[in-house]
Coordinates of C-alpha atoms in Angstrom, one line a residue:
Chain A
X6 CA 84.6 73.6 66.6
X7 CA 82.2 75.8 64.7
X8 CA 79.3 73.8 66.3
X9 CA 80.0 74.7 70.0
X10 CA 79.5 78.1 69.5
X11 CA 76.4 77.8 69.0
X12 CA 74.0 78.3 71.9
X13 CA 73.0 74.9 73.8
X14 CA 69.6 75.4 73.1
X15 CA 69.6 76.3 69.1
X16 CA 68.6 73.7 66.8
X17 CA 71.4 71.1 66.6
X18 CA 72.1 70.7 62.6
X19 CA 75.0 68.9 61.6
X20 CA 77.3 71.1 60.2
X21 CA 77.1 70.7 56.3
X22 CA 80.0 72.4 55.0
X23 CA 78.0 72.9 51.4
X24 CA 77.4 76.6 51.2
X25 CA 78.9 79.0 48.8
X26 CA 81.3 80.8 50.7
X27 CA 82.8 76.9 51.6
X28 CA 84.2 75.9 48.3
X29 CA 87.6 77.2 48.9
X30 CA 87.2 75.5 52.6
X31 CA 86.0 72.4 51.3
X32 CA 89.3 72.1 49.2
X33 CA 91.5 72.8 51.6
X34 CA 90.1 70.6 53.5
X35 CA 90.6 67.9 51.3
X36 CA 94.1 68.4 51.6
X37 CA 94.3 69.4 55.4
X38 CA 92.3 66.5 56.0
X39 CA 95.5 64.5 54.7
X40 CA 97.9 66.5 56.2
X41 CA 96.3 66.8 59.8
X42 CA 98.7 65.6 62.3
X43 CA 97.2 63.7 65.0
X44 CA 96.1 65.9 68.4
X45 CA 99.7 66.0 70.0
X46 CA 99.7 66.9 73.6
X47 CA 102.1 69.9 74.2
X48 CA 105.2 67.7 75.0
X49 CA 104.6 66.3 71.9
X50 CA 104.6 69.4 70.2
X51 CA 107.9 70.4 71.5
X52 CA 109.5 67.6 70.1
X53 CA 107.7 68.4 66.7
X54 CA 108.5 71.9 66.7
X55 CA 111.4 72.7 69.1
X56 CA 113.8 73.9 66.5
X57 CA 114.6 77.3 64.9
X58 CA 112.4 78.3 61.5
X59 CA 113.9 80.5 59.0
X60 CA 112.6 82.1 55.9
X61 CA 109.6 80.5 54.2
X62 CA 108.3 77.0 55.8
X63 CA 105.5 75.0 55.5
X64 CA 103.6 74.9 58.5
X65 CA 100.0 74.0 59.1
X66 CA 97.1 76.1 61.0
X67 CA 93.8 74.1 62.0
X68 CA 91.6 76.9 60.9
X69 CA 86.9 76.4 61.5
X70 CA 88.0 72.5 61.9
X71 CA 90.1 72.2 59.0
X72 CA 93.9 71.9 59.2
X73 CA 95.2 74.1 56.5
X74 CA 98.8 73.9 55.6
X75 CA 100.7 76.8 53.9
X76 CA 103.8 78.5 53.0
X77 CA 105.3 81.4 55.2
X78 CA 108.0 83.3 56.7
X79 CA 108.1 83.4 60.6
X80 CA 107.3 86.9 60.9
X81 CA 103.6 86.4 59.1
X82 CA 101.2 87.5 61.2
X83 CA 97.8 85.1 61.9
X84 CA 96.0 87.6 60.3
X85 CA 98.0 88.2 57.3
X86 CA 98.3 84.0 57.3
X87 CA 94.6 84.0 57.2
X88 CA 93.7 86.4 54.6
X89 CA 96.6 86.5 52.3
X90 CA 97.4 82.6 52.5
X91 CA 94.1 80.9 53.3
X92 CA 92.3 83.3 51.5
X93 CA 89.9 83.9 54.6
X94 CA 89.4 86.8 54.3
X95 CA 86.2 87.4 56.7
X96 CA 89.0 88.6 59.5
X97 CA 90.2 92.1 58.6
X98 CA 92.8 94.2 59.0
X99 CA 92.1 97.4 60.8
X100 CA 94.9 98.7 62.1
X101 CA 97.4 96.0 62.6
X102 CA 98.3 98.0 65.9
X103 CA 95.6 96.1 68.5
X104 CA 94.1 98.8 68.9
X105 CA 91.1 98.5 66.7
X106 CA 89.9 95.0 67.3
X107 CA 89.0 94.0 63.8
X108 CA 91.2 91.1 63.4
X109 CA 89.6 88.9 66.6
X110 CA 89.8 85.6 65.8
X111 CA 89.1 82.9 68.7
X112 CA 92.2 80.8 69.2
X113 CA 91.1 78.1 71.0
X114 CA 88.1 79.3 72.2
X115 CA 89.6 82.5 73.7
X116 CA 89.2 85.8 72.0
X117 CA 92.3 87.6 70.6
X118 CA 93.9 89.8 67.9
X119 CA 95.3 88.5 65.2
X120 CA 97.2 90.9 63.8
X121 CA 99.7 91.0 66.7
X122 CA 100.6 87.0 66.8
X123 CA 102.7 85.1 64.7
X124 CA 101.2 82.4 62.7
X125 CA 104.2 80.0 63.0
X126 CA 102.9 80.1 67.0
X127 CA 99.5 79.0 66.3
X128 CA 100.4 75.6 65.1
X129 CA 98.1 73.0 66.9
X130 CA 96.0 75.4 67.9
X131 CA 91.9 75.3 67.5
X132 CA 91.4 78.4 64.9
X133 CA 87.9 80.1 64.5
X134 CA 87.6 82.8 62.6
X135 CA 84.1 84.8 61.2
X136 CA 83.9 81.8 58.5
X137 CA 83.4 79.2 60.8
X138 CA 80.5 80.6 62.8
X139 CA 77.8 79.7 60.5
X140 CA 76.4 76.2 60.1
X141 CA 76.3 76.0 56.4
X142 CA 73.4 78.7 55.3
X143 CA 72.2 78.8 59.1
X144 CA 73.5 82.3 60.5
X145 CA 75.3 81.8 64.1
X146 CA 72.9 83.8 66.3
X147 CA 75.3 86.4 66.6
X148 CA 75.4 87.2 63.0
X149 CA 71.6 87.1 63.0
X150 CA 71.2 89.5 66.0
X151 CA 73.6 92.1 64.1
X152 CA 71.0 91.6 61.2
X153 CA 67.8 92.1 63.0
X154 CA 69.8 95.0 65.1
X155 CA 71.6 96.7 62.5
X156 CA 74.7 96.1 64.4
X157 CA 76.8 98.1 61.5
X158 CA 76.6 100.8 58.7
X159 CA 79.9 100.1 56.3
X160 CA 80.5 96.5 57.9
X161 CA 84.2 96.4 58.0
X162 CA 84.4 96.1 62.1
X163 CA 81.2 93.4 61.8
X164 CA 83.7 90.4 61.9
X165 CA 85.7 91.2 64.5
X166 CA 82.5 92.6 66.6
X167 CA 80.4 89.4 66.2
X168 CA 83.3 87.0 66.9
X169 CA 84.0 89.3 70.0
X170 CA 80.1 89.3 70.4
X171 CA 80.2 85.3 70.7
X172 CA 83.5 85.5 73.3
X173 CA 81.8 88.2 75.2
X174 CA 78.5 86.3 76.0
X175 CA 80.6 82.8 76.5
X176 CA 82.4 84.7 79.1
X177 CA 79.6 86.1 81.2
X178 CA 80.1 89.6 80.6
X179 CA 77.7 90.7 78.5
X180 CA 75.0 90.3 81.9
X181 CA 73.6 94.6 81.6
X182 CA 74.4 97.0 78.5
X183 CA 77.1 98.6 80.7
X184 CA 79.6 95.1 81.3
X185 CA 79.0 94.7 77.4
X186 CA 80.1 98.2 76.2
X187 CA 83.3 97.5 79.1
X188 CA 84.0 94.1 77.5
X189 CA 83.0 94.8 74.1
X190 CA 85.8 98.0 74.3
X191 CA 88.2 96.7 72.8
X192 CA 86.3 96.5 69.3
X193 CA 85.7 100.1 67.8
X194 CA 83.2 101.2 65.0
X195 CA 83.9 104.5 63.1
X196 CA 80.9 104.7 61.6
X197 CA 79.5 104.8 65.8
X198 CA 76.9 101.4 65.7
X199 CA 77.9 100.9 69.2
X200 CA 74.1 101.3 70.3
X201 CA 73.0 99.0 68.1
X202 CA 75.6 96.3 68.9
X203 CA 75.4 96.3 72.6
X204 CA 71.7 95.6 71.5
X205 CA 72.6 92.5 69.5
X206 CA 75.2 90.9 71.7
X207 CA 72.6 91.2 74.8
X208 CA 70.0 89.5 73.0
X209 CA 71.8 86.9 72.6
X210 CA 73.0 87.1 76.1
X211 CA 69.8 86.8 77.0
X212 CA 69.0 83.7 75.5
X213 CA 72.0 82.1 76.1
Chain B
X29 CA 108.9 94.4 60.1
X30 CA 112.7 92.7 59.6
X31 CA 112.6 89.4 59.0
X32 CA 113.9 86.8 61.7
X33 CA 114.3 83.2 62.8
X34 CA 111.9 82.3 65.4
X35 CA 112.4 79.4 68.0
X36 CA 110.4 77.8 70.3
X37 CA 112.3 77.0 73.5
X38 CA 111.1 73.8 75.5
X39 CA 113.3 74.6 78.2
X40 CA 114.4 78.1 80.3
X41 CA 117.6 77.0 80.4
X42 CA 117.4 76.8 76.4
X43 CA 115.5 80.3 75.4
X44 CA 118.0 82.4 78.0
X45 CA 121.1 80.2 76.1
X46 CA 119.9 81.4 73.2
X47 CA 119.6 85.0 73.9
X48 CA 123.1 84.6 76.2
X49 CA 124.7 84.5 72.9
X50 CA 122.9 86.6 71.1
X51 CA 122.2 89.6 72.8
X52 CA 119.3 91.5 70.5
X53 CA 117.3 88.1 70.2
X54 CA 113.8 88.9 71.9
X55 CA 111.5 86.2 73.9
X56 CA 107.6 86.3 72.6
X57 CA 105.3 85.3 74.9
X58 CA 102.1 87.8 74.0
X59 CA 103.6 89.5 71.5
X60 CA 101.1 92.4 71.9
X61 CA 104.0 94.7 72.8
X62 CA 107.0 92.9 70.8
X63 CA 105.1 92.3 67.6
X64 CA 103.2 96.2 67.8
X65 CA 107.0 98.0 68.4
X66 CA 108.6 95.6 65.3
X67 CA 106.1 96.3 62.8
X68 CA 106.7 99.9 64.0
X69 CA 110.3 99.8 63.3
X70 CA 111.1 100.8 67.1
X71 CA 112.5 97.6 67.6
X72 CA 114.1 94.9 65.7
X73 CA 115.3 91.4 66.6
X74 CA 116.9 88.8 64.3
X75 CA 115.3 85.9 66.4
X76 CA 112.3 85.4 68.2
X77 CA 112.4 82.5 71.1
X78 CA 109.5 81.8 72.2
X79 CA 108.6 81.2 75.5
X80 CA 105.0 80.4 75.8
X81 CA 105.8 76.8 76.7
X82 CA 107.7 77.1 79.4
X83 CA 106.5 76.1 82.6
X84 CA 106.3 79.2 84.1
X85 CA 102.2 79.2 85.5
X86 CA 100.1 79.0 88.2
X87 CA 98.6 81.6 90.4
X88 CA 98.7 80.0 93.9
X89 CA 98.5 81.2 97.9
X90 CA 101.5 80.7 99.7
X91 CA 102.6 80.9 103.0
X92 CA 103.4 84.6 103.1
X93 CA 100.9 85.5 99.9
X94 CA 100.3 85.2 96.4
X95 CA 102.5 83.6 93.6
X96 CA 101.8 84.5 90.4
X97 CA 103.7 83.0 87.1
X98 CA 105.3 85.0 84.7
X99 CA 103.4 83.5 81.9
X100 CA 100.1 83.6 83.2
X101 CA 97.6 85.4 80.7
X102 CA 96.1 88.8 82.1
X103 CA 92.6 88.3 81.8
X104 CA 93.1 84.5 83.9
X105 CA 95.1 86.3 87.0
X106 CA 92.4 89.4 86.9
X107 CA 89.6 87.1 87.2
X108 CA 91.3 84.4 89.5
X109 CA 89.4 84.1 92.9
X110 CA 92.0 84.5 94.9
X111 CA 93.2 88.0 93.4
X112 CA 89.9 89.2 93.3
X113 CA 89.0 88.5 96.8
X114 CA 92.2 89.4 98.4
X115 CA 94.6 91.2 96.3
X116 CA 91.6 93.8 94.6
X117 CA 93.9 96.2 93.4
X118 CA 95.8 93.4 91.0
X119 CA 92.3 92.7 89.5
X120 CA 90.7 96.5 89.0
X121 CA 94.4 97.0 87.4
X122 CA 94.5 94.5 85.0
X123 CA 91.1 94.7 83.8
X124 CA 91.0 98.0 83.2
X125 CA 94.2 97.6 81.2
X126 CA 93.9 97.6 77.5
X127 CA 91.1 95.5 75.8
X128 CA 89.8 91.7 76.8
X129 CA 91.6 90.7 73.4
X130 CA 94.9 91.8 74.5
X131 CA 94.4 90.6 78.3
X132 CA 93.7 86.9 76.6
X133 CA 97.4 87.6 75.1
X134 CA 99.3 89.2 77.2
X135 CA 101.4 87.5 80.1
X136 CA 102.7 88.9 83.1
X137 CA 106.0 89.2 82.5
X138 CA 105.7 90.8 79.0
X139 CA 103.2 93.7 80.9
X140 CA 106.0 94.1 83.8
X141 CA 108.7 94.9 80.5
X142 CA 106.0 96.9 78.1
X143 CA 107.3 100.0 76.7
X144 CA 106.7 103.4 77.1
X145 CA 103.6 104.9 74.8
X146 CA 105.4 108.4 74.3
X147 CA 105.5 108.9 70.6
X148 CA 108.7 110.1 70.1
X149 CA 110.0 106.4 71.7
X150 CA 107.1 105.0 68.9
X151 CA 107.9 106.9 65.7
X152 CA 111.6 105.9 64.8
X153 CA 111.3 109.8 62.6
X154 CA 112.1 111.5 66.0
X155 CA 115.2 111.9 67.7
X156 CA 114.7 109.6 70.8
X157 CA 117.1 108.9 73.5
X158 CA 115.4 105.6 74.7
X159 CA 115.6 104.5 71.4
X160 CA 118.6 106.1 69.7
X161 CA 120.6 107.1 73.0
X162 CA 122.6 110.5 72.6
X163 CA 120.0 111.5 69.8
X164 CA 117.9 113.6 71.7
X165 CA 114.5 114.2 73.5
X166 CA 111.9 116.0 71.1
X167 CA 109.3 115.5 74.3
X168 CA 110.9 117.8 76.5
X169 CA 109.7 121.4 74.1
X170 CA 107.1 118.7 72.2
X171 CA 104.0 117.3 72.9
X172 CA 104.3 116.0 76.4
X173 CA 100.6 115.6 77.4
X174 CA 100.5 112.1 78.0
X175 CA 104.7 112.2 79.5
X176 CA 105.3 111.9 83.0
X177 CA 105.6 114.5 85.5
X178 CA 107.9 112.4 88.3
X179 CA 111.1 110.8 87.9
X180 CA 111.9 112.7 84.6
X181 CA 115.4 113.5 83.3
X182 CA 117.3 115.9 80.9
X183 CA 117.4 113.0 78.6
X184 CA 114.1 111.0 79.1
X185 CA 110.2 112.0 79.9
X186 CA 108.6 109.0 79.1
X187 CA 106.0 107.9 81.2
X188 CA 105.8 104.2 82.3
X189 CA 102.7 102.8 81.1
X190 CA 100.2 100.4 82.1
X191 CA 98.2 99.7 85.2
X192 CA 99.4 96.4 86.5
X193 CA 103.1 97.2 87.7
X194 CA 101.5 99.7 89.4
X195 CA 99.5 98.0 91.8
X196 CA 102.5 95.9 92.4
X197 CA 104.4 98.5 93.3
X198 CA 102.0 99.3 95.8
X199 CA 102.0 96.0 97.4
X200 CA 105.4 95.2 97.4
X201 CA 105.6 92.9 95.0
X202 CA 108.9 90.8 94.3
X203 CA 109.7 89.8 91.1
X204 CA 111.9 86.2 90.5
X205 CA 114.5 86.2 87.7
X206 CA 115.9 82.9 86.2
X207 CA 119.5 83.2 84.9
X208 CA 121.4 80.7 82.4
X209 CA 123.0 79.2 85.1
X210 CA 119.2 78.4 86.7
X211 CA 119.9 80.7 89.5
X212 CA 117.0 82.8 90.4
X213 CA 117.4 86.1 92.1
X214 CA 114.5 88.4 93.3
X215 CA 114.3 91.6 93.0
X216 CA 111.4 94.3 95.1
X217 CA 109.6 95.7 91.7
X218 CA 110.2 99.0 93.3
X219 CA 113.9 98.3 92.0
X220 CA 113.3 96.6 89.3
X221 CA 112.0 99.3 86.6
X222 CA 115.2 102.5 86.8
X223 CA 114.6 106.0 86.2
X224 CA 115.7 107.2 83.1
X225 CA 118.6 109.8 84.5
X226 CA 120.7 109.5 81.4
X227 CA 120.7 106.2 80.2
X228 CA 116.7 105.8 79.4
X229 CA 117.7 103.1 77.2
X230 CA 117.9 100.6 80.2
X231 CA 114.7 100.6 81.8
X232 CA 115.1 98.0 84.4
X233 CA 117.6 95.8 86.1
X234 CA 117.0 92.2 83.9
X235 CA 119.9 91.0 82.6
X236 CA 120.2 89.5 79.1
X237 CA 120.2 86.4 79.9
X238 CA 117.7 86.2 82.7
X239 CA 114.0 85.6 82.2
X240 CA 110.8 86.4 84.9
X241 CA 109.8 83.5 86.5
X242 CA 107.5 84.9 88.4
X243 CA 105.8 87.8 90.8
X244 CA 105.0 87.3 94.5
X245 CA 103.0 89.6 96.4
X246 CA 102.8 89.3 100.6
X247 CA 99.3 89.1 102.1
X248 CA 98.4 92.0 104.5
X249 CA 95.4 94.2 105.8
X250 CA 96.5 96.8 103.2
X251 CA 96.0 94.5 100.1
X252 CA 92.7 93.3 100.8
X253 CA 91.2 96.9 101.1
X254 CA 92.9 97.8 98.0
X255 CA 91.3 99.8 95.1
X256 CA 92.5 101.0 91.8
X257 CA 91.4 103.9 89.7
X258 CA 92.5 104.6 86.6
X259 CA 91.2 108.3 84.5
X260 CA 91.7 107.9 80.4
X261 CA 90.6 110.2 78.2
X262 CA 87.8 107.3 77.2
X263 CA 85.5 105.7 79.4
X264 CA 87.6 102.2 78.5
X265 CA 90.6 100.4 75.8
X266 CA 93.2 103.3 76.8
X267 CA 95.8 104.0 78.4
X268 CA 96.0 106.3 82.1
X269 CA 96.4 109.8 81.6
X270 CA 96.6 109.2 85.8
X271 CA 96.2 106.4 87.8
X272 CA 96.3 105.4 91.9
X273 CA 96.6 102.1 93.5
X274 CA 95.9 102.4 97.1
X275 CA 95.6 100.1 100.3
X276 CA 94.4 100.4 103.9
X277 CA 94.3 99.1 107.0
X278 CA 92.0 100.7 109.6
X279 CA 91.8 99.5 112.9
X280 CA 89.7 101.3 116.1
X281 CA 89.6 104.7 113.4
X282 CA 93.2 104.9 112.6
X283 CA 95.2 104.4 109.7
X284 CA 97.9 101.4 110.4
X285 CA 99.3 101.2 106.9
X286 CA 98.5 102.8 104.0
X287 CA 99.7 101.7 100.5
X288 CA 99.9 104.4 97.4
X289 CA 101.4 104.1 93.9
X290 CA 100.5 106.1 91.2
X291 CA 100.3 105.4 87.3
X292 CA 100.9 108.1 84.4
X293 CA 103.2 110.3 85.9
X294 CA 105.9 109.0 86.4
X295 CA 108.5 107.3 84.4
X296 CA 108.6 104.1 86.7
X297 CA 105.6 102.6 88.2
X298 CA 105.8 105.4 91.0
X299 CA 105.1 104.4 94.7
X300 CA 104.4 107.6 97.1
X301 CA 106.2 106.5 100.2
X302 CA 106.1 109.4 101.9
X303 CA 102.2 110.2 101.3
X304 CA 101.5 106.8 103.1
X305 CA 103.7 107.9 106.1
X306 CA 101.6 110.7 106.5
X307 CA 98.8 108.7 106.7
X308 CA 100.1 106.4 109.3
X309 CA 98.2 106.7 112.8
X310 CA 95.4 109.4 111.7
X311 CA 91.9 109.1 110.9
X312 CA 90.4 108.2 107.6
X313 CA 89.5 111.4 106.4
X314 CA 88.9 113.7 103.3
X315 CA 91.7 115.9 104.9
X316 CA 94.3 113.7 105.4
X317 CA 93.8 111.8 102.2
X318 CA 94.5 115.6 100.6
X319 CA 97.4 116.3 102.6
X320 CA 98.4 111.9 101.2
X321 CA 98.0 113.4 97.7
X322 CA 99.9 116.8 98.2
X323 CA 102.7 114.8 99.1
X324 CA 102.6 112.0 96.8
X325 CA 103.5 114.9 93.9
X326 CA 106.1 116.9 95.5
X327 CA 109.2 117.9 93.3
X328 CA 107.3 117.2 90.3
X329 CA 108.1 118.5 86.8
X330 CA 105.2 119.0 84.8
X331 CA 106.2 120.4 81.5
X332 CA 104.2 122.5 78.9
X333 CA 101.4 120.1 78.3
X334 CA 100.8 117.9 81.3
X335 CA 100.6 120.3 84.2
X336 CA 97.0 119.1 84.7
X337 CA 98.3 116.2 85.9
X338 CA 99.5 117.2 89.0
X339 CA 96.3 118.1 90.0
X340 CA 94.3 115.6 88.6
X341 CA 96.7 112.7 89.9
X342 CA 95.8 114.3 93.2
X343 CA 91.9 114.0 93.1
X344 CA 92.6 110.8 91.8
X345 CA 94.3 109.4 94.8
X346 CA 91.9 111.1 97.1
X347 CA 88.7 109.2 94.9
X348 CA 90.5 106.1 95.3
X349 CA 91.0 106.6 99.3
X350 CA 87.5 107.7 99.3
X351 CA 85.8 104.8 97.5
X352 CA 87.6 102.5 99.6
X353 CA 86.3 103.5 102.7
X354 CA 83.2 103.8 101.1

């Protein structure tokens, strides 16, 4: 998954999953990997799932590739799943409210917040979260156009303003400054780096 | 936020048996609003069904218009084609509603049933009759800035938010209900939301154990030169202080219908019937679109706060008549 985020034309390296920040990845996926159910088309699903969950369950969440199970109540949010479960903890909690965007997460391969769905719904679903972006120690263009812009001052929006950086320019609306402060609005920085993101996310417009 | 079973229902039929039997169960299809009002403590549910697999898509032409499933995502129906081309108003409305994150979420039955944003209803602290009926309504002496100015009550100034319901309204849009039975019934969305008079609690005519199926809109002259503008108090990701849906349809320099609804005033998605019947067989002009918007805000009630509205809605309606004949 992590892979076809990348721009067409950027060097094609196969993902190897060896960097620091993987170890706790690489784990898990050990034991997703064992755990994975098969792709199930959505009838299948029903069967699988079409019955009432109560209190803690396992359930399992294919997050950046990697099906991760864990244990949770129903009413655990993705984000909360992520960061307090998985121990992912890239995607942060802003103001659990959708109203400040730093939870986006791509759920398969559409933008979201993932403070305000349940992770017990994102079963079978195709997770990416700021973790998954880069190919090992190669940033994701995104993350190296907030570099080289300076696309943040205290960093805690920067997750949730590159992953809605990459679903902005896969969209198409990130075509003139003004469509990508419209469809970048739903991502606020206190600390006001707005001119210098709209700045990283069309670069990479532009070369996409 | 309370704990609660959740279900995923693989049938209609089974998510409206479940909530036939028990009545404060709550479908989740987005969740943007359901999940946002739980973890605020305005609402709680002991079971979630959710609906998100039920077959309830598609946003087709028909013979008489457009067909558009409940659980279609927001940010699919305001970039569809068809909606675009012919139905404007839909499209300006929903993406200038809340933030591409939440349009990927949120479906279009959840957005016709979101709450109101008055923070009295949101902050379970305050005496509230929406949410606590017979408690009380802080709004009326409180802050009422963002409240509505048309269609309140003794007992209820919230203002009905979003943009989409009320381009809807505008274009009379019917809405299809499913019962347990599988009997659908449709209802014009200018009677489905209710004015608050003194139950504000019940905010539109869906039973409890009916579900939205879907929203059909007729085609006409008026909804392809349709226009939406919505005034926030930032340039995007928030909600209308005032909003106006309009349609026309000119012919040989006359008006032959004219379609207005206006957003953040009123405590239903508020279509201003009379304005568009003053509209009927005169010229386009600045003039007329003035005396449109005079009417559209007769009898209202602005309280301490919000008296700008009455104005500003006005201007608003006249830029939106304006730019479409531009």
């Amino acid at each position: 998954m992590s892979q076809d985020l990348f721009p067409a034309d950027s060097a094609a390296t196969p993902p190897e999953d060896g960097s620091r920040r993987s170890f706790i990845k690489q784990a898990g996926g050990i034991l997703g990997l064992a755990l994975a159910p098969p792709l199930l088309s959505q009838a299948e699903r029903l069967t699988a799932f079409s019955k009432t969950v109560e209190g803690v369950t396992s359930m399992t969440l294919k997050v950046n590739g990697t099906a991760r199970t864990l244990q949770a109540e129903p009413r655990v949010s993705l984000l909360d799943a992520l960061r307090e479960n998985l121990d992912l903890t890239g995607t942060k909690k802003g103001c659990d409210h959708g109203q400040c965007g730093a939870c986006t997460v791509l759920v398969d391969g559409k933008r979201i917040n993932s403070c305000l769905t349940l992770a017990v719904m994102n079963q079978g679903k195709e997770i990416t979260t700021i973790e998954g972006l880069a190919k090992g120690e190669e940033l994701h263009p995104m993350q190296a156009a907030f570099l080289k812009h300076d696309g943040f001052q205290c960093g805690y929006c920067t997750p949730g303003q590159i992953m809605s950086g990459v679903a902005c320019v896969q969209e198409g609306h990130a075509k003139t400054d003004d469509q990508t402060r419209e469809w970048m609005s739903g991502n606020l920085c206190r600390c006001g780096a707005y001119p210098n993101i709209v700045a990283a996310v069309r670069e990479v417009a532009g070369k996409a | 936020m309370n704990n609660f079973s959740y279900t995923p229902a693989a049938t209609a039929k089974e998510a409206i048996g479940i909530r036939k039997d028990k009545k404060d169960a709550a479908y989740i299809a987005g969740g943007t609003t359901l999940l946002d009002l739980m973890k605020a403590n305005v609402e709680q549910h002991p079971q979630l069904v959710d609906i998100n697999m039920l077959p309830f898509k598609g946003i087709q032409e028909t013979t008489d218009g457009l067909r558009i499933g409940s659980m279609e995502r927001m940010s699919d129906v305001g970039e569809n084609a068809l909606v675009v081309q012919q139905y404007p108003v839909i499209s300006e409305a929903l993406l200038l509603s809340a933030s591409p994150q939440l349009r990927n979420m949120a479906s279009i039955g959840g957005n016709l049933l979101q709450r109101t944003r008055c923070g009295y209803f949101r902050d379970p602290a305050f005496p509230c009759n929406k949410r606590n009926p017979g408690s009380g309504c802080p709004a009326q002496q409180g802050d009422n800035r963002n409240l509505a100015i048309l269609g309140t009550s003794e007992a209820c100034i919230a203002t009905n938010p979003g943009d989409l319901a009320v381009a809807l309204v505008a274009l009379d849009a019917v809405v299809t209900l499913e019962n347990a039975k599988g009997k659908q019934r449709r209802v014009p969305l200018l009677d489905f939301h209710l004015l608050p008079g003194t139950t504000p609690q019940r905010e539109t005519v869906i039973e409890p154990d009916e579900l939205i199926v879907a929203v059909t809109v007729p085609a006409a002259a008026h909804a392809r030169k349709s226009h939406y503008v919505k005034v926030r108090d930032r340039a995007s990701y928030a909600f209308a202080l005032v909003s106006a849906a309009v349609g026309l349809d000119v012919q040989g320099g006359q008006i032959r219908s004219a379609r207005i609804a206006l957003g953040g005033v009123g405590t239903k998605p508020w279509r201003a019937q009379e304005a568009e019947k003053l509209l009927i067989g005169k010229p386009a002009t600045e003039e007329n679109f003035r005396a449109a918007a005079a009417a559209a805000v007769r009898g209202a009630q602005p309280r301490e706060h919000n008296r700008f509205k009455v104005e500003m809605v006005q201007k608003t309606v006249v830029q939106a008549l304006q730019e479409l004949m531009a």
